[in-house]
Short mmCIF file of C-alpha atoms in Angstrom, two decimals:
data_model
loop_
_atom_site.label_atom_id
_atom_site.label_comp_id
_atom_site.label_asym_id
_atom_site.label_seq_id
_atom_site.Cartn_x
_atom_site.Cartn_y
_atom_site.Cartn_z
CA MET A 1 86.14 119.58 81.26
CA LEU A 2 83.88 118.47 84.22
CA ARG A 3 84.18 120.81 87.19
CA CYS A 4 83.26 119.67 90.58
CA SER A 5 83.01 121.54 93.90
CA ARG A 6 84.57 120.28 97.00
CA ARG A 7 81.14 119.25 98.29
CA CYS A 8 80.46 117.48 94.92
CA ARG A 9 83.74 115.61 95.23
CA TRP A 10 82.78 114.58 98.80
CA TYR A 11 79.43 113.18 97.62
CA LEU A 12 81.15 111.25 94.84
CA LEU A 13 83.47 109.70 97.33
CA VAL A 14 80.60 108.77 99.58
CA ALA A 15 78.81 107.12 96.68
CA LEU A 16 82.00 105.31 95.67
CA SER A 17 82.47 104.02 99.28
CA ALA A 18 78.90 102.78 99.31
CA TYR A 19 79.50 101.05 96.04
CA LEU A 20 82.59 99.34 97.45
CA THR A 21 80.67 97.99 100.48
CA GLU A 22 77.29 97.03 99.06
CA GLN A 23 76.36 93.47 98.43
CA PRO A 24 77.72 91.73 95.17
CA PRO A 25 75.36 92.03 92.19
CA PRO A 26 73.86 88.66 91.00
CA ARG A 27 75.43 88.83 87.51
CA ALA A 28 78.91 89.95 88.39
CA ALA A 29 81.63 88.70 86.01
CA ASN A 30 84.44 86.45 87.37
CA LEU A 31 87.96 87.87 87.55
CA ALA A 32 89.99 86.93 84.54
CA PRO A 33 92.14 83.78 85.00
CA PRO A 34 95.96 84.11 84.80
CA ARG A 35 96.98 84.62 81.19
CA GLU A 36 99.99 85.24 79.03
CA GLY A 37 101.59 88.59 78.50
CA SER A 38 100.91 90.84 75.60
CA THR A 39 103.09 91.26 72.49
CA VAL A 40 103.57 94.97 71.68
CA VAL A 41 104.62 96.19 68.20
CA ILE A 42 105.74 99.86 68.17
CA ASP A 43 105.51 100.72 64.34
CA GLY A 44 107.09 104.12 63.51
CA VAL A 45 105.35 105.87 66.47
CA SER A 46 105.81 109.65 66.77
CA ARG A 47 104.22 112.06 69.28
CA ALA A 48 104.89 115.69 68.70
CA TYR A 49 103.60 118.48 70.98
CA PRO A 50 103.02 122.08 70.02
CA ALA A 51 105.14 124.74 71.64
CA SER A 52 102.24 125.92 73.64
CA ALA A 53 102.07 122.49 75.49
CA GLY A 54 105.17 123.43 77.48
CA PRO A 55 108.22 121.23 78.11
CA ALA A 56 106.52 117.90 77.10
CA ALA A 57 109.04 115.56 75.56
CA GLY A 58 107.95 113.96 72.27
CA VAL A 59 109.06 110.73 70.51
CA PHE A 60 109.92 110.46 66.83
CA GLY A 61 109.89 107.40 64.58
CA VAL A 62 110.14 104.73 67.23
CA TYR A 63 110.17 101.12 66.13
CA GLY A 64 110.40 98.05 68.32
CA THR A 65 108.74 94.76 69.40
CA LEU A 66 108.18 93.90 73.04
CA ALA A 67 107.89 90.02 73.25
CA ALA A 68 105.06 88.49 75.34
CA GLY A 69 106.19 87.77 78.80
CA SER A 70 109.46 89.81 78.63
CA PHE A 71 110.91 92.30 81.01
CA VAL A 72 111.60 95.46 79.00
CA THR A 73 113.40 98.51 80.42
CA VAL A 74 113.18 102.06 78.88
CA SER A 75 116.08 104.28 79.69
CA GLY A 76 117.54 107.64 78.74
CA PRO A 77 118.12 111.16 80.21
CA SER A 78 115.37 113.35 81.44
CA GLY A 79 113.29 114.82 78.60
CA SER A 80 114.14 111.97 76.23
CA GLY A 81 110.51 110.89 75.82
CA LYS A 82 110.49 107.80 78.04
CA SER A 83 107.22 108.67 79.90
CA THR A 84 105.68 109.80 76.63
CA LEU A 85 106.35 106.40 75.03
CA LEU A 86 104.91 104.63 78.08
CA ASN A 87 101.74 106.76 77.96
CA LEU A 88 101.27 105.94 74.37
CA VAL A 89 101.59 102.16 75.09
CA ALA A 90 99.13 102.63 77.98
CA ALA A 91 96.64 104.41 75.61
CA LEU A 92 96.74 107.43 77.85
CA ASP A 93 97.79 109.53 74.85
CA HIS A 94 97.48 109.29 71.05
CA PRO A 95 100.42 109.18 68.72
CA THR A 96 100.77 111.81 65.98
CA SER A 97 101.63 109.08 63.53
CA GLY A 98 102.51 105.40 63.52
CA ARG A 99 100.84 102.34 64.95
CA LEU A 100 100.82 100.69 68.45
CA VAL A 101 99.77 97.06 67.88
CA VAL A 102 98.98 95.12 71.06
CA ASP A 103 98.21 91.41 70.38
CA GLY A 104 97.35 92.08 66.80
CA ARG A 105 95.22 95.20 67.28
CA ASP A 106 96.20 98.80 66.74
CA ILE A 107 95.16 100.48 69.95
CA ALA A 108 96.06 103.95 68.61
CA ALA A 109 93.33 103.60 66.06
CA ALA A 110 90.70 102.05 68.36
CA PRO A 111 87.69 104.01 69.53
CA GLU A 112 88.02 105.65 72.93
CA ARG A 113 85.59 103.21 74.54
CA ASP A 114 87.69 100.32 73.48
CA ARG A 115 90.89 102.11 74.66
CA ALA A 116 89.21 102.55 78.06
CA GLN A 117 88.41 98.83 78.32
CA TYR A 118 92.07 98.04 77.21
CA ARG A 119 93.40 100.30 80.02
CA LEU A 120 91.04 98.80 82.54
CA ARG A 121 91.31 95.04 81.71
CA LEU A 122 94.55 94.39 79.97
CA VAL A 123 96.96 97.08 81.39
CA GLY A 124 98.30 97.75 84.88
CA CYS A 125 100.03 101.05 85.50
CA LEU A 126 102.38 101.98 88.27
CA PHE A 127 103.60 105.63 88.62
CA GLN A 128 106.45 107.21 90.48
CA ASP A 129 104.15 109.06 92.95
CA ALA A 130 101.79 106.09 93.60
CA PRO A 131 98.49 108.13 93.31
CA LEU A 132 96.15 106.24 95.64
CA VAL A 133 92.77 107.68 96.51
CA GLY A 134 93.38 109.21 99.84
CA GLU A 135 89.73 108.85 101.18
CA LEU A 136 89.74 105.07 100.60
CA SER A 137 91.43 102.44 102.70
CA VAL A 138 94.40 100.49 101.25
CA ALA A 139 92.15 97.47 100.68
CA ASN A 140 89.45 99.51 98.82
CA ASN A 141 92.18 101.19 96.70
CA VAL A 142 93.36 97.74 95.65
CA MET A 143 89.86 96.48 94.88
CA LEU A 144 88.87 99.52 92.78
CA PRO A 145 90.00 98.19 89.37
CA GLY A 146 88.17 94.89 89.92
CA LEU A 147 84.96 96.61 90.96
CA LEU A 148 85.16 99.05 88.01
CA ALA A 149 85.50 95.94 85.67
CA ARG A 150 82.31 94.63 87.35
CA SER A 151 83.99 91.48 88.63
CA ASP A 152 82.41 89.40 91.39
CA ARG A 153 82.98 91.38 94.63
CA ARG A 154 83.77 88.26 96.69
CA GLN A 155 86.46 87.30 94.24
CA VAL A 156 87.69 90.91 94.22
CA ARG A 157 88.01 90.97 98.01
CA ARG A 158 89.77 87.58 97.97
CA ARG A 159 92.17 88.79 95.30
CA ALA A 160 92.85 92.02 97.14
CA GLY A 161 93.76 90.11 100.24
CA GLU A 162 96.05 87.81 98.29
CA LEU A 163 97.83 90.75 96.64
CA LEU A 164 98.19 92.71 99.87
CA GLU A 165 99.74 89.66 101.52
CA ARG A 166 102.18 89.20 98.53
CA VAL A 167 103.35 92.83 98.86
CA GLY A 168 103.53 92.65 102.65
CA LEU A 169 100.65 94.92 103.45
CA ASP A 170 97.99 92.47 104.70
CA LYS A 171 98.34 94.09 108.20
CA GLN A 172 97.78 97.58 106.81
CA SER A 173 94.66 96.82 104.73
CA ASP A 174 92.38 99.06 106.83
CA ARG A 175 94.80 102.01 106.97
CA PHE A 176 94.55 105.01 104.59
CA PRO A 177 97.31 106.15 102.23
CA ALA A 178 98.40 109.09 104.46
CA GLN A 179 99.19 106.48 107.22
CA LEU A 180 101.57 104.62 105.00
CA SER A 181 105.21 105.27 104.20
CA VAL A 182 106.26 106.12 100.64
CA GLY A 183 107.52 102.58 100.09
CA GLN A 184 104.22 101.07 101.35
CA ARG A 185 102.22 103.30 99.14
CA GLN A 186 104.16 102.21 96.15
CA ARG A 187 103.56 98.55 97.03
CA ALA A 188 99.89 99.19 97.56
CA ALA A 189 99.75 100.90 94.17
CA LEU A 190 101.49 97.83 92.57
CA ALA A 191 98.92 95.53 94.17
CA ARG A 192 96.18 97.71 92.70
CA ALA A 193 97.88 97.57 89.27
CA LEU A 194 97.79 93.76 89.44
CA MET A 195 94.12 93.44 90.55
CA ASN A 196 92.73 92.60 87.07
CA ARG A 197 95.58 90.22 86.20
CA PRO A 198 96.93 92.51 83.43
CA ARG A 199 98.76 91.12 80.38
CA LEU A 200 100.82 94.26 80.33
CA LEU A 201 102.30 96.04 83.36
CA LEU A 202 103.74 99.48 82.82
CA ALA A 203 105.80 101.17 85.51
CA ASP A 204 107.18 104.72 85.20
CA GLU A 205 110.18 105.32 87.55
CA PRO A 206 108.69 102.90 90.25
CA THR A 207 111.78 103.17 92.46
CA GLY A 208 112.48 106.89 91.88
CA ASN A 209 111.21 108.03 95.23
CA LEU A 210 112.31 104.96 97.22
CA ASP A 211 115.46 104.05 99.18
CA ARG A 212 117.61 101.35 97.75
CA ALA A 213 116.24 98.47 99.88
CA THR A 214 112.57 99.37 99.22
CA GLY A 215 113.30 99.91 95.51
CA ARG A 216 114.78 96.38 95.46
CA GLN A 217 111.56 94.95 96.96
CA VAL A 218 109.47 96.66 94.31
CA MET A 219 111.66 95.36 91.50
CA GLU A 220 111.40 91.86 92.93
CA LEU A 221 107.65 92.16 92.87
CA LEU A 222 107.77 93.34 89.25
CA ALA A 223 109.93 90.35 88.44
CA GLY A 224 107.41 88.15 90.10
CA ALA A 225 104.67 89.54 87.85
CA GLN A 226 106.80 88.67 84.80
CA GLN A 227 107.24 85.13 86.11
CA GLU A 228 103.47 84.75 86.13
CA GLY A 229 103.46 85.55 82.38
CA CYS A 230 102.96 89.38 82.41
CA THR A 231 104.86 91.57 79.94
CA VAL A 232 106.56 94.18 82.17
CA VAL A 233 107.84 97.52 80.92
CA VAL A 234 109.86 99.65 83.31
CA VAL A 235 111.01 103.27 82.66
CA THR A 236 114.09 104.10 84.69
CA HIS A 237 117.06 106.33 85.18
CA ASP A 238 118.85 103.63 87.07
CA PRO A 239 121.54 101.98 84.86
CA GLU A 240 121.53 98.73 87.10
CA ILE A 241 117.73 98.36 86.52
CA ALA A 242 118.13 99.24 82.85
CA ALA A 243 120.71 96.48 82.33
CA ALA A 244 118.54 93.88 84.14
CA GLY A 245 115.87 93.68 81.52
CA ASP A 246 115.48 91.05 78.86
CA GLN A 247 115.47 94.05 76.44
CA ASN A 248 116.54 97.69 76.89
CA LEU A 249 115.02 100.60 74.76
CA ARG A 250 117.32 103.63 75.14
CA LEU A 251 115.85 106.94 74.04
CA LEU A 252 117.73 110.18 73.33
CA ASP A 253 115.96 113.36 72.28
CA GLY A 254 112.84 111.32 71.53
CA ARG A 255 114.63 108.75 69.27
CA LEU A 256 115.53 105.22 69.79
CA VAL A 257 119.38 104.77 69.97
CA ALA A 258 119.54 101.16 71.35
#
């Protein structure tokens, strides 16, 4: 594991800030145009953890197909394996057995370099705690995936402005995460997740830390992403949200029961 001192982290942040503000490179790639959502086939997927791993919840023999452009909810009690399944679809973890086929390709068997490109270019992730980079402004947080994908910086800035306006944060673009409310940080994280126009948007308890009104705003934004063609998968404890999807996967003790 790479270890980095506080000073080292500071220099990395300075370098990243410089990268965000320097002039666009002459051969930058264009942002991907709007595209259809991904089809995901979960083929007998299991993920078992050793006892030494602690209380991680595994999944066992899960089958299912998530249709392109659908809104899928994943529900179940705490410890049922919901987040584990989402991490597997996001290629943040490897299954112990089984296949995860996205648009005809088994991402579980793909080399790590290809899995990294899949995460960057085809998948958007939204987590409950909205982990923004505290030392970057809201606008630079949103721009980050586009810049990492080497997209044209002028297009990235334009796209970030459009997304911040869509989520109602265009007036807060120069603020830092610590200056935002919890709901504003979640909306900024959603804008960041949408930067590269993902085909698959994965949200893990996106309303868990929000009041009801703000949670409803976030769900409306996720529904808007689906209307643009994105396949949306939402992990939730909320029975109202679970029932609102085109398809609900219910897990119990790591196994699919509905």
